[in-house]
Tab-separated table of C-alpha atoms in Angstrom:
chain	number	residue	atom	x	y	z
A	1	UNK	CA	-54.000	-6.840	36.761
A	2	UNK	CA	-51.049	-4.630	37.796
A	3	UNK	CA	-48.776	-6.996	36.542
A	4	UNK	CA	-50.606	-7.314	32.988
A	5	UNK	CA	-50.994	-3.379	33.391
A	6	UNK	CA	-47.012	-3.260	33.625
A	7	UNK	CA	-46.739	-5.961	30.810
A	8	UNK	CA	-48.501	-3.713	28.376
A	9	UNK	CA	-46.322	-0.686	29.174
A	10	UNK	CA	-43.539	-2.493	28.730
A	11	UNK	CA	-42.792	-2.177	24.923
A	12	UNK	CA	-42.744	1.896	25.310
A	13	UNK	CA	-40.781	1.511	28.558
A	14	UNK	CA	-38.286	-0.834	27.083
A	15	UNK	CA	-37.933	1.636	23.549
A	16	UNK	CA	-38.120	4.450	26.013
A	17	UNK	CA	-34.919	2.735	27.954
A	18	UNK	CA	-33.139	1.413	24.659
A	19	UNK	CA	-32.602	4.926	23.549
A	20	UNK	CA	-32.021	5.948	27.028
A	21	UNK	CA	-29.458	3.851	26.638
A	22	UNK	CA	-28.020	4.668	23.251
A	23	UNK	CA	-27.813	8.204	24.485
A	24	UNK	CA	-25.392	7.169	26.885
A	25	UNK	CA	-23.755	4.227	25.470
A	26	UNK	CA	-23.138	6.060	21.623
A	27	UNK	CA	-21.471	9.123	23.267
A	28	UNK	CA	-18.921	7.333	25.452
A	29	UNK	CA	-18.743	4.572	21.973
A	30	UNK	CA	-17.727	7.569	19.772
A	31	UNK	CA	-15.038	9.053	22.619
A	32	UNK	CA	-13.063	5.738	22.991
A	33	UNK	CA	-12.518	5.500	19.176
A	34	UNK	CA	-12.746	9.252	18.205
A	35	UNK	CA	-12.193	10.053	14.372
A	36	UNK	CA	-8.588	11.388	14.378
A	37	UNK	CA	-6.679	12.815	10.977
A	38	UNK	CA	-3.090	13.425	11.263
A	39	UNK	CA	-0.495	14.096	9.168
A	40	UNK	CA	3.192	12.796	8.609
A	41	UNK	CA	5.954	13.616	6.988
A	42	UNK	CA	8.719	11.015	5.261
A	43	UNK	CA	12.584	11.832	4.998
A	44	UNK	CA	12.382	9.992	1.774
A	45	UNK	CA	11.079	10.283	-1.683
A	46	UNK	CA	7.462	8.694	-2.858
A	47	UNK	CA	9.001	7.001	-5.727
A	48	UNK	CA	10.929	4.735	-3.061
A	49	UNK	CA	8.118	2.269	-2.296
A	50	UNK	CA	9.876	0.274	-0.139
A	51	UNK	CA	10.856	3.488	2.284
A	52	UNK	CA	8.291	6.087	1.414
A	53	UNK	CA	6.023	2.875	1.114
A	54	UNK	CA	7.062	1.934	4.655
A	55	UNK	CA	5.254	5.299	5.732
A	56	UNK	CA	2.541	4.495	3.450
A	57	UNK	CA	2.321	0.824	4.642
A	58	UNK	CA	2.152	1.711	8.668
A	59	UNK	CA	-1.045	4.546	7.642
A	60	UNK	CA	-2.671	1.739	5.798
A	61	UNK	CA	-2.517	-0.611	8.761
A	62	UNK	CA	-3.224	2.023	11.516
A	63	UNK	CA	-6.671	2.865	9.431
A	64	UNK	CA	-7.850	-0.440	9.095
A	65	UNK	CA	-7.270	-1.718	12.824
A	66	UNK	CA	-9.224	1.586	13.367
A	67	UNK	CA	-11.828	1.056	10.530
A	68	UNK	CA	-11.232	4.226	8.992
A	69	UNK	CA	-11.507	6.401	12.293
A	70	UNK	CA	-7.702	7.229	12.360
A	71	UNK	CA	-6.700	8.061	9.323
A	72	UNK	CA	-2.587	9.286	9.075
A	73	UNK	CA	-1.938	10.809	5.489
A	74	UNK	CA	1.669	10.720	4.442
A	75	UNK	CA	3.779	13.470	2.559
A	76	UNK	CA	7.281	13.448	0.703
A	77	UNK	CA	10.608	15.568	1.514
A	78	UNK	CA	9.184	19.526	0.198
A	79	UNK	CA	5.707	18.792	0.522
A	80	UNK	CA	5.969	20.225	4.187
A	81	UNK	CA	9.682	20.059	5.295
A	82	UNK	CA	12.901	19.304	3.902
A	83	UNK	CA	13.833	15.728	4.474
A	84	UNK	CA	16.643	16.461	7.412
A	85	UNK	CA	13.569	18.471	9.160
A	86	UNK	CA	11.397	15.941	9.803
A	87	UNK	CA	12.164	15.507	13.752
A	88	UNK	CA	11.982	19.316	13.965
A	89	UNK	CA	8.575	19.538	12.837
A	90	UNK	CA	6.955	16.676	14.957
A	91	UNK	CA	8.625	18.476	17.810
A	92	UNK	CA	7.328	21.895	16.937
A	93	UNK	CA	4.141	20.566	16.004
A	94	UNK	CA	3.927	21.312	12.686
A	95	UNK	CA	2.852	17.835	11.865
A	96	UNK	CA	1.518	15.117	14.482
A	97	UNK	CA	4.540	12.725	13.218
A	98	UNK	CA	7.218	12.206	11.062
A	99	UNK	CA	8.690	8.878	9.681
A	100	UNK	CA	13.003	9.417	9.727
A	101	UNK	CA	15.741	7.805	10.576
A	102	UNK	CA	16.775	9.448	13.988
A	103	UNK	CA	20.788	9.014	13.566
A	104	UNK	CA	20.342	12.341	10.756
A	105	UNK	CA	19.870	14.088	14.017
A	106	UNK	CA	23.141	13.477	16.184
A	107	UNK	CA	24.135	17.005	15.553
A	108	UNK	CA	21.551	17.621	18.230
A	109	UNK	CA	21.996	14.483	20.505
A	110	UNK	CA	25.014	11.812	19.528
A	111	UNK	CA	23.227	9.233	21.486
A	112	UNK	CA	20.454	8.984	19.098
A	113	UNK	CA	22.914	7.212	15.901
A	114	UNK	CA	22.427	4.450	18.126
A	115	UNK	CA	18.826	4.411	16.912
A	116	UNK	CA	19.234	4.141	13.516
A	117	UNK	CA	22.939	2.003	13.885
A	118	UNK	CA	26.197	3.076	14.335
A	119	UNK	CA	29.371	1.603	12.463
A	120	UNK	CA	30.094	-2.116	13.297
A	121	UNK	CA	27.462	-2.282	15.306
A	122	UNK	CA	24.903	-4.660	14.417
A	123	UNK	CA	22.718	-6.698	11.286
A	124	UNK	CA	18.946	-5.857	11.090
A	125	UNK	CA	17.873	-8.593	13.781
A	126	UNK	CA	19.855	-7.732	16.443
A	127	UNK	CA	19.598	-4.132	15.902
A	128	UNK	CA	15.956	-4.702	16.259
A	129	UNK	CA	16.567	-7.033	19.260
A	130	UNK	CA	18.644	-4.668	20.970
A	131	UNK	CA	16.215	-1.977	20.233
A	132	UNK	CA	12.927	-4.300	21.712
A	133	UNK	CA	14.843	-6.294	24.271
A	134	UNK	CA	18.047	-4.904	25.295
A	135	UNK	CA	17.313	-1.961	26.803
A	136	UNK	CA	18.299	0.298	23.419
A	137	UNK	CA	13.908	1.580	23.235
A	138	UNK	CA	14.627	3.121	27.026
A	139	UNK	CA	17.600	4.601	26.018
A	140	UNK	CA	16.208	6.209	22.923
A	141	UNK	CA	12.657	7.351	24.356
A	142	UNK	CA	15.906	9.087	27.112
A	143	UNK	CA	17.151	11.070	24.259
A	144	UNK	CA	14.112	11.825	21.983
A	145	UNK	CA	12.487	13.188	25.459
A	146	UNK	CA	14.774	15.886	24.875
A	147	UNK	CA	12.396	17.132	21.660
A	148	UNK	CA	8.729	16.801	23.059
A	149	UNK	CA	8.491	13.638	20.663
A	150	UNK	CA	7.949	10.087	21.144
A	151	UNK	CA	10.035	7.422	18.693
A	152	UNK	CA	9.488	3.457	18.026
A	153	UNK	CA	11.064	1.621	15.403
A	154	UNK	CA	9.350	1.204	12.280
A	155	UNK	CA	11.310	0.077	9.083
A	156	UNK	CA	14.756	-1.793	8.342
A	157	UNK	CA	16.521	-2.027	5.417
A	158	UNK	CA	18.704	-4.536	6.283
A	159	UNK	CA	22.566	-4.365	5.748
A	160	UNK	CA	23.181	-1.843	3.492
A	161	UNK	CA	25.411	-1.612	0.759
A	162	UNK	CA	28.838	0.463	0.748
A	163	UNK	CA	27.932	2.873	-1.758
A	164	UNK	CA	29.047	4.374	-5.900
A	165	UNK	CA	32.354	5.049	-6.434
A	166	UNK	CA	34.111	6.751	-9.205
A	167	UNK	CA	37.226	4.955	-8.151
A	168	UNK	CA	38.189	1.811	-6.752
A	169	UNK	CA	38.528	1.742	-2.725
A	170	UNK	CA	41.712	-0.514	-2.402
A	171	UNK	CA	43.418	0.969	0.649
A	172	UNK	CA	42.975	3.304	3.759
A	173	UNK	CA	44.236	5.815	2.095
A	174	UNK	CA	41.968	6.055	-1.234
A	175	UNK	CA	39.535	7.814	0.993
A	176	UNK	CA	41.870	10.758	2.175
A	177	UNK	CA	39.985	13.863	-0.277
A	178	UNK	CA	37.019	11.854	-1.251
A	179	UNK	CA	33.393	13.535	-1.109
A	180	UNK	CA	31.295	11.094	0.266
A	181	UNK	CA	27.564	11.575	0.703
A	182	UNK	CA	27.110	9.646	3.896
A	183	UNK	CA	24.634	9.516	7.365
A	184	UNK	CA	24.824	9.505	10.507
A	185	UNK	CA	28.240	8.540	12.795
A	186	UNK	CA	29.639	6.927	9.624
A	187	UNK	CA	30.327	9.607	8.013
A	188	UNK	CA	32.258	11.218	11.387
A	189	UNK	CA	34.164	7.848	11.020
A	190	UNK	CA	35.384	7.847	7.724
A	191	UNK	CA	36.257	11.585	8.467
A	192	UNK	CA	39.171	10.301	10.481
A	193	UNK	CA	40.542	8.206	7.264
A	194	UNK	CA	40.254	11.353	5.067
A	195	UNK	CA	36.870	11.295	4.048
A	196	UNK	CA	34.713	14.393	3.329
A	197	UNK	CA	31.394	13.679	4.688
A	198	UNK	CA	28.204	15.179	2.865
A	199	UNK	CA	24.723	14.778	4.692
A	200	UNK	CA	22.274	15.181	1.605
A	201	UNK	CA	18.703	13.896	1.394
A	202	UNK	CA	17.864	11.347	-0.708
A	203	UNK	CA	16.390	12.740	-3.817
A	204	UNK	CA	19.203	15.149	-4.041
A	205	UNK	CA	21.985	12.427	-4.036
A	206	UNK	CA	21.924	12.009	-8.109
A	207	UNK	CA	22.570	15.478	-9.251
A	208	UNK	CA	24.732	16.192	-6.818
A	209	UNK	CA	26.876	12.825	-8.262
A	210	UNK	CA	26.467	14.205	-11.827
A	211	UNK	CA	27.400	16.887	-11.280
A	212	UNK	CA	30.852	16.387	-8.846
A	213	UNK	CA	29.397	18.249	-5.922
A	214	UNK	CA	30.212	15.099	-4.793
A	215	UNK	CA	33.237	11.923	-5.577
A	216	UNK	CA	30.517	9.483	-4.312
A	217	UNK	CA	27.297	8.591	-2.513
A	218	UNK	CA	26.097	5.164	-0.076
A	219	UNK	CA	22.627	5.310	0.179
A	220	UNK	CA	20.128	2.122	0.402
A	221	UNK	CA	20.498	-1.073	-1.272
A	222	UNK	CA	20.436	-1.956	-5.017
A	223	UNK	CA	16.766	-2.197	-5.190
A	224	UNK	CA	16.496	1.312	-4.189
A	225	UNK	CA	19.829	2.717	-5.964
A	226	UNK	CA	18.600	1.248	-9.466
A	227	UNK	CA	15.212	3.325	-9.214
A	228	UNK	CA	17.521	6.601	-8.325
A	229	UNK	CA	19.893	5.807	-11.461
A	230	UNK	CA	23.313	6.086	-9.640
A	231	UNK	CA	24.886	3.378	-11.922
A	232	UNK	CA	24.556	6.205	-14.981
A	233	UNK	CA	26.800	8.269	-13.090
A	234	UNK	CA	29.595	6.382	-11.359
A	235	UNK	CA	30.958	2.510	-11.449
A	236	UNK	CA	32.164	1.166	-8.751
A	237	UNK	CA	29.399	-0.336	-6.233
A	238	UNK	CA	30.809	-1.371	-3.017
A	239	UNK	CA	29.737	-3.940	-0.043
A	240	UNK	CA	28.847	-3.935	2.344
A	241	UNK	CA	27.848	-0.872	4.017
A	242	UNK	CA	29.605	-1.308	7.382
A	243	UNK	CA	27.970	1.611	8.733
A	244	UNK	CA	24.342	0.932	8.688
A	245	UNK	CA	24.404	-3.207	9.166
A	246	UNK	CA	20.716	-2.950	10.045
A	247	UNK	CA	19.570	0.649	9.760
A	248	UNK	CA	16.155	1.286	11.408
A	249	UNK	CA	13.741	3.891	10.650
A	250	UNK	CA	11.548	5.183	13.588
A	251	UNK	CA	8.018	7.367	13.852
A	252	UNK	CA	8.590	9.971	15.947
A	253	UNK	CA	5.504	11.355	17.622
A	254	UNK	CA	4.327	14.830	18.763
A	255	UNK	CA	4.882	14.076	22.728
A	256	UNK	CA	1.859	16.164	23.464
A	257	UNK	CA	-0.503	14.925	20.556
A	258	UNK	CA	0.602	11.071	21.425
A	259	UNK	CA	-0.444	11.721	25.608
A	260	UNK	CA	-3.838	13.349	24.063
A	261	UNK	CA	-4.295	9.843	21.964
A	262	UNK	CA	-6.695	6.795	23.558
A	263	UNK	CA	-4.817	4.172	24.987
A	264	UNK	CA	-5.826	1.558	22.160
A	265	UNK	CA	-4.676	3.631	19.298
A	266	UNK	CA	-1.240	4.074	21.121
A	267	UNK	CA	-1.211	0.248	20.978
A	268	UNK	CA	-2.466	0.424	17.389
A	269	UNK	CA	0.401	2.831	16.291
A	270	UNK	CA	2.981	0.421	17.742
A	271	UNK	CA	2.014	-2.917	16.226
A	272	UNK	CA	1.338	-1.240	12.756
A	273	UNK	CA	4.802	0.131	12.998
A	274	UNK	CA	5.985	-3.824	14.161
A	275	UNK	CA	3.993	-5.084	10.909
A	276	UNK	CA	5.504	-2.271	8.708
A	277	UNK	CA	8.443	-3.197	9.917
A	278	UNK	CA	8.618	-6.989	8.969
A	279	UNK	CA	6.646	-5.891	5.407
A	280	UNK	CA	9.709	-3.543	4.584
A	281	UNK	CA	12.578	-5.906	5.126
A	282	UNK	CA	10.802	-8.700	3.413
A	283	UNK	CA	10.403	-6.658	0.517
A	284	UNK	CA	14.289	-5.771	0.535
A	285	UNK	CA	14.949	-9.372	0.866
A	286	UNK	CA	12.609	-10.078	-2.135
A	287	UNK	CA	13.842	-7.191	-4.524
A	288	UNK	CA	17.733	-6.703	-3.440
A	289	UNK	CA	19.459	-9.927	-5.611
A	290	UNK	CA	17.013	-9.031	-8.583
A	291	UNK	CA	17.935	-5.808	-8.657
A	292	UNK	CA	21.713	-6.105	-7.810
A	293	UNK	CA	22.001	-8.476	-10.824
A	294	UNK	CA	20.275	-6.329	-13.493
A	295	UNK	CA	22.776	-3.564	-12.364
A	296	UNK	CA	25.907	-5.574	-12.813
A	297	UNK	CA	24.147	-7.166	-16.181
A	298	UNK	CA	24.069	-2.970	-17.495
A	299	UNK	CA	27.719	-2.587	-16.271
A	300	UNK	CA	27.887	-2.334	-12.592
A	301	UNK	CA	30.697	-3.109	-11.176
A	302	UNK	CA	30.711	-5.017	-7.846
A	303	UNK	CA	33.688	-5.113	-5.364
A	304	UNK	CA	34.148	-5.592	-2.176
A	305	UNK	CA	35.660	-3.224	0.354
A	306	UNK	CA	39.539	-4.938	1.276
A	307	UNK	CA	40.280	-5.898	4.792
A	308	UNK	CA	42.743	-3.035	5.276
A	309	UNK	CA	39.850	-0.903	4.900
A	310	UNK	CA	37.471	-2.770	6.822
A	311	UNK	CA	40.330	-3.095	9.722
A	312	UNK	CA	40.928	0.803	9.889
A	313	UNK	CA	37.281	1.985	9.612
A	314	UNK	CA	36.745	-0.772	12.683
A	315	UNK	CA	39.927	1.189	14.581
A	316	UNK	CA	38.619	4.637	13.809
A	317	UNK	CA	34.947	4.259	14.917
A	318	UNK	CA	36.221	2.785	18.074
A	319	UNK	CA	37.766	5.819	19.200
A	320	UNK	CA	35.813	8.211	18.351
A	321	UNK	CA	33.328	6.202	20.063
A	322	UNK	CA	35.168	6.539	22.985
A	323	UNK	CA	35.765	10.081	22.789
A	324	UNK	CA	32.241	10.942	22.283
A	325	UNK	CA	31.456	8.859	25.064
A	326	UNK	CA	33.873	10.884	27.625
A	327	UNK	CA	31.686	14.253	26.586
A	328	UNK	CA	28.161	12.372	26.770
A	329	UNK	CA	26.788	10.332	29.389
A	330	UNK	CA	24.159	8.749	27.527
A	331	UNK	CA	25.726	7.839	24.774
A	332	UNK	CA	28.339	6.112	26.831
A	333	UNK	CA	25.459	4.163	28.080
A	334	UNK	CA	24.127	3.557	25.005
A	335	UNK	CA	27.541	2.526	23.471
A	336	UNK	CA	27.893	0.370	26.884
A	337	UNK	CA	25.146	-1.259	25.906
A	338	UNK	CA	25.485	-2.037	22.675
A	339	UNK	CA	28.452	-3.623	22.695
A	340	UNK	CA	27.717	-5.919	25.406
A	341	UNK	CA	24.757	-7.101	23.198
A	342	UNK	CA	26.826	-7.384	20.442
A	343	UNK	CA	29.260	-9.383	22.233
A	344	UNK	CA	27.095	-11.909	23.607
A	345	UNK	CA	24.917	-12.174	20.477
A	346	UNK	CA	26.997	-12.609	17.889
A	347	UNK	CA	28.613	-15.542	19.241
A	348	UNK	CA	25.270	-17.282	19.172
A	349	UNK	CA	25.198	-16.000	15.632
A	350	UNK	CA	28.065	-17.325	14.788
A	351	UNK	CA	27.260	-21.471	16.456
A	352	UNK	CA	24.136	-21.374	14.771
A	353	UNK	CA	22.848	-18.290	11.716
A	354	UNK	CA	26.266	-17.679	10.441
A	355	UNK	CA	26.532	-21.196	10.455
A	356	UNK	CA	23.223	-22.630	8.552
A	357	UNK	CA	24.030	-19.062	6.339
A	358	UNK	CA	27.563	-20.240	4.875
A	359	UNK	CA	26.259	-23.683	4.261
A	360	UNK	CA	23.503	-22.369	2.444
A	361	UNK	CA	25.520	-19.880	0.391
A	362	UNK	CA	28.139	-23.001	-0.297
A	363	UNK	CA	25.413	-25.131	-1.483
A	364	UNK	CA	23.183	-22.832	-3.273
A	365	UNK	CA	23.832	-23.934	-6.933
A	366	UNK	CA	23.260	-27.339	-5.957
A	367	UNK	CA	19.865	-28.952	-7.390
């Protein structure tokens, strides 16, 4: 009878534990996925969908592994900061990240071109293999520690091209006098062969071409430089961009917003910035040769930058290299390391891509 008595409770005492049970179990549910809204800001322009949509790309992938609950909204160069500001205000806190490359920051640590690429360093797969697997993430989480942020790769372009030109580039010294909006170390490079380096944001590259603020301007890859008009004001489009072979974009990361995230969204964060990644080169890869022809079929003209060039840019970057490397201590590590990478891997490269690449390129007409 005490059994059956027991039996009979047991549909209240069961209900009674259930939401016992949800009281406890919904709370501590709700605190491992909390709903989070952030906000980031791009170093590039929305009408860029391949860069802007990089940023837009890695929001959209964070909110669905998170069904909605983290939710990253994305702004444009103005919007919040100026393009060349959007390190400063992830470290400051004005926004919980910022998507950037990090070499438009070496006027506050060299070391951190290596991020992004330096001059002759390497193509988008081994900058990205250096980055995950030669030691280049430790050396860049050193030097972004510096600014209460924390950076992982997210976006490549791929090798970028050389740039518009008024004038043909035929010799070292065709760039003593020039203007040249350029990023990062390259631009301290060229600085050695005569160049005037300009550091200008994206979106203000085109009237500053029209109207000869500037002699000429490098900034993505045709896909990109066809949407921004820069065949309308100049002729000459050069390859390839020796100083960004394989630039990468990174999300920097409020240091003390990123500690107060749960573990799993950290982990979220980084693979959507993995799957942004691939999604922006492929697009490159898809859009570049369309686009590159179209220019040349309006008037574009394509060259190629001559080995004289090529051979005294290579001379120049490798001493200021070394100089810069005598003043810092981590950037001497992180040149150290890069070209010991380099050096090992592109002599697999060259057995086996380079290889299959030239035969494919010699063949490619071929039915």
């Amino acid at each position: 009878m005490k059994r059956r008595d027991f039996l009979k409770g047991a549909p209240g005492a069961v209900a009674a534990g259930t939401v016992a049970a949800a009281g406890v179990a919904m709370p501590a549910i709700a605190q491992s996925s909390p709903a989070i809204k952030w906000r980031m800001t791009s170093s590039f322009p929305k009408p860029l969908d391949a860069l802007f949509g990089n940023a837009e790309m890695f929001a959209k992938f964070v909110g669905e592994a998170t069904d909605g609950q983290f939710q990253i909204q994305c702004f444009g160069p103005g919007e919040i900061v100026p393009a060349l500001q959007a390190l400063d205000a992830a470290q400051n806190g004005t926004v919980e990240c910022a998507h950037t490359p990090i070499y438009f920051y070496t006027g506050k640590e060299t070391a951190l071109a290596f991020g992004t690429g330096v001059p002759f360093s390497f193509n988008s797969r081994l900058q990205y293999a250096w980055l995950l697997n030669g030691g280049g993430n430790a050396l860049m989480d050193e030097a972004l520690a510096k600014f209460n942020v924390v950076g992982f790769p997210c976006g490549q372009s791929g090798t970028q091209m050389g740039g518009w030109f008024r004038k043909e580039i035929n010799t070292p010294d065709d760039w003593k006098g020039l203007k040249f909006r350029i990023g990062g170390l390259g631009g301290d490079v060229l600085a050695r062969l005569g160049v005037v380096p300009q550091q200008i944001a994206g979106g203000d590259i085109y009237p500053a071409l029209e109207r000869g603020t500037i002699d000429a301007a490098e900034f993505v890859s045709p896909y990109d430089d066809e949407k921004l008009g820069f065949a309308k004001v100049a002729k000459y489009y050069y390859a390839p961009g020796f100083w960004e072979g394989g630039a990468m974009l990174h999300m920097v990361v409020n240091r003390d917003k990123w500690n107060a995230l749960p573990k799993h969204y950290q982990a979220i964060m980084r693979q959507a910035a993995d799957a942004s990644t691939n999604w922006m080169l492929a697009k490159y890869d898809a859009f570049n040769g369309p686009a590159l022809k179209r220019l040349i079929g309006t008037g574009t003209e394509l060259r190629f930058f001559p080995n004289a060039v090529l051979d005294s840019a290579w001379n120049a970057a490798h001493e200021l290299y070394g100089e810069m490397a005598a003043k810092n201590p981590l950037f001497k590590k992180a040149l150290e390391s890069m070209i010991a990478f380099r050096t090992e891997n592109y002599l697999w490269w060259q057995v086996n891509e380079y290889a299959f690449d030239t035969l494919m390129i010699r063949n490619r007409t071929k039915v």
